[in-house]
Amino acid sequence: MLRSRRKSSARPAGAFLVLLVLALSFAVAGCPCAGTVVNANPQLRWWLFSNFGASRICPEMLKIGVPLKTDSSSPAMGRFFPMTCNYTVDDARQTVAVTFAGTGYGYMMPAKRVGFSTSATIELRPDFAISDDDIYVWGRLNRIISGPDFRVGYIENAAFNVASNIPPFGTLTNFFGNQVITGELTRGFTVVANEDRGNEFTLGILMPPNKPAKPFKVQDDERFTFANESVDIHGNARDFLGPFEVGSGQSLYLTMSVQGPTVDVMIVSKMVGDPWREGYQTGQPLGPAPGPVLGGAPLAPGPAQTRKFGLAPGLYYVVLDNTQYAGLVAPPTQVLNPLYDPVARVSYVAQVGE
């Protein structure tokens, strides 16, 4: 019998976190059972998921943007931000169908910045296992029910269009819609969830005790880790990390390093960041933040630095800016060499703690 429990939300923010979300579900559920008992009983694992985890899928999915990559070891080339989500649990088949839609941006030469929207319905067969203090959550794609319906809304290079080819990937729509988005969905995912350290996400299936690859080794277990990744910020481009949630009495910690030109790091509230990101995705003229910048500083090449930002409780974007239109750094315009692309590769850890 199909047991339908649909939840929906229209809160903007958080990609294929449709994947990451399942792991956060179990962390929130706080399973009281001994690991050996849970691991040995698939029916118990499904009961725990369907009763405690499924309801967390959409709320967690809508919290934070997730990077788009060509493979798990590559730096992020853009982000997808789900804006609506609902789910249906099928107890008889032990699957969950998730329908989501949202917007995002990516960067690919020669098209440069691309803004898009996409929607899809996928069916996942989730499972998990307890390994010491970690919960390993796996999401294996059972089938793609519909989509992804991928639509390009903005292309920075006016001479490029959706029908143009990007060797060897075919058209722009084929690359982002089929190669990147569908490719991520069909690989499945692993999340290593830990209530104290945070959650580690990777595409593909990892078995305990293996952990996802990441640029920094986190030493402080007292802080909750939101993200530990590398991103490429092309010339005249930005990346909107987060939004990250800061609670009462907490601070945001950023550990960062950059290879390439100096970039600006700016912290803005979600209320300021949402319209700023929307303008970036839809091709509005680049400009400064449409509200106060609450923290940050230029990030120059050199050893990694950790900075603490005391913020009021709320949701915040960390914006990496490689343009001359915001922040303190003004990269020179290469008039005589329009093909020059001063890429900054930023590796960072975003954490929250006291």
mmCIF file with all atom_site columns, C-alpha atoms in Angstrom, residues 20 26 34 36-37 50 53 72-73 76 78 115 124 135 158 188 219 247 254 309 323:
data_model
loop_
_atom_site.group_PDB
_atom_site.id
_atom_site.type_symbol
_atom_site.label_atom_id
_atom_site.label_alt_id
_atom_site.label_comp_id
_atom_site.label_asym_id
_atom_site.label_entity_id
_atom_site.label_seq_id
_atom_site.pdbx_PDB_ins_code
_atom_site.Cartn_x
_atom_site.Cartn_y
_atom_site.Cartn_z
_atom_site.occupancy
_atom_site.B_iso_or_equiv
_atom_site.pdbx_formal_charge
_atom_site.auth_seq_id
_atom_site.auth_comp_id
_atom_site.auth_asym_id
_atom_site.auth_atom_id
_atom_site.pdbx_PDB_model_num
ATOM 1  C CA . LEU A 1 20  ? 22.587 15.116 1.027   1.00 0.00 ? 20  LEU A CA 1
ATOM 2  C CA . PHE A 1 26  ? 19.084 10.364 10.304  1.00 0.00 ? 26  PHE A CA 1
ATOM 3  C CA . ALA A 1 34  ? 22.598 -0.104 18.979  1.00 0.00 ? 34  ALA A CA 1
ATOM 4  C CA . THR A 1 36  ? 24.698 -3.833 15.414  1.00 0.00 ? 36  THR A CA 1
ATOM 5  C CA . VAL A 1 37  ? 20.943 -4.224 15.822  1.00 0.00 ? 37  VAL A CA 1
ATOM 6  C CA . SER A 1 50  ? 10.100 6.342  6.943   1.00 0.00 ? 50  SER A CA 1
ATOM 7  C CA . GLY A 1 53  ? 13.964 10.622 8.354   1.00 0.00 ? 53  GLY A CA 1
ATOM 8  C CA . SER A 1 72  ? 33.561 14.322 -7.252  1.00 0.00 ? 72  SER A CA 1
ATOM 9  C CA . SER A 1 73  ? 37.235 15.376 -7.347  1.00 0.00 ? 73  SER A CA 1
ATOM 10 C CA . ALA A 1 76  ? 32.649 23.376 -8.105  1.00 0.00 ? 76  ALA A CA 1
ATOM 11 C CA . GLY A 1 78  ? 28.303 26.403 -10.182 1.00 0.00 ? 78  GLY A CA 1
ATOM 12 C CA . GLY A 1 115 ? 21.767 30.970 -15.394 1.00 0.00 ? 115 GLY A CA 1
ATOM 13 C CA . LEU A 1 124 ? 15.543 6.844  -4.380  1.00 0.00 ? 124 LEU A CA 1
ATOM 14 C CA . ILE A 1 135 ? 26.083 7.192  10.259  1.00 0.00 ? 135 ILE A CA 1
ATOM 15 C CA . ALA A 1 158 ? 25.927 36.874 -26.325 1.00 0.00 ? 158 ALA A CA 1
ATOM 16 C CA . GLY A 1 188 ? 24.087 7.807  -6.221  1.00 0.00 ? 188 GLY A CA 1
ATOM 17 C CA . GLN A 1 219 ? 40.957 19.487 13.593  1.00 0.00 ? 219 GLN A CA 1
ATOM 18 C CA . GLY A 1 247 ? 22.481 30.016 16.156  1.00 0.00 ? 247 GLY A CA 1
ATOM 19 C CA . LEU A 1 254 ? 35.878 30.324 7.717   1.00 0.00 ? 254 LEU A CA 1
ATOM 20 C CA . PHE A 1 309 ? 32.778 36.184 12.487  1.00 0.00 ? 309 PHE A CA 1
ATOM 21 C CA . THR A 1 323 ? 34.741 41.200 -10.100 1.00 0.00 ? 323 THR A CA 1
#
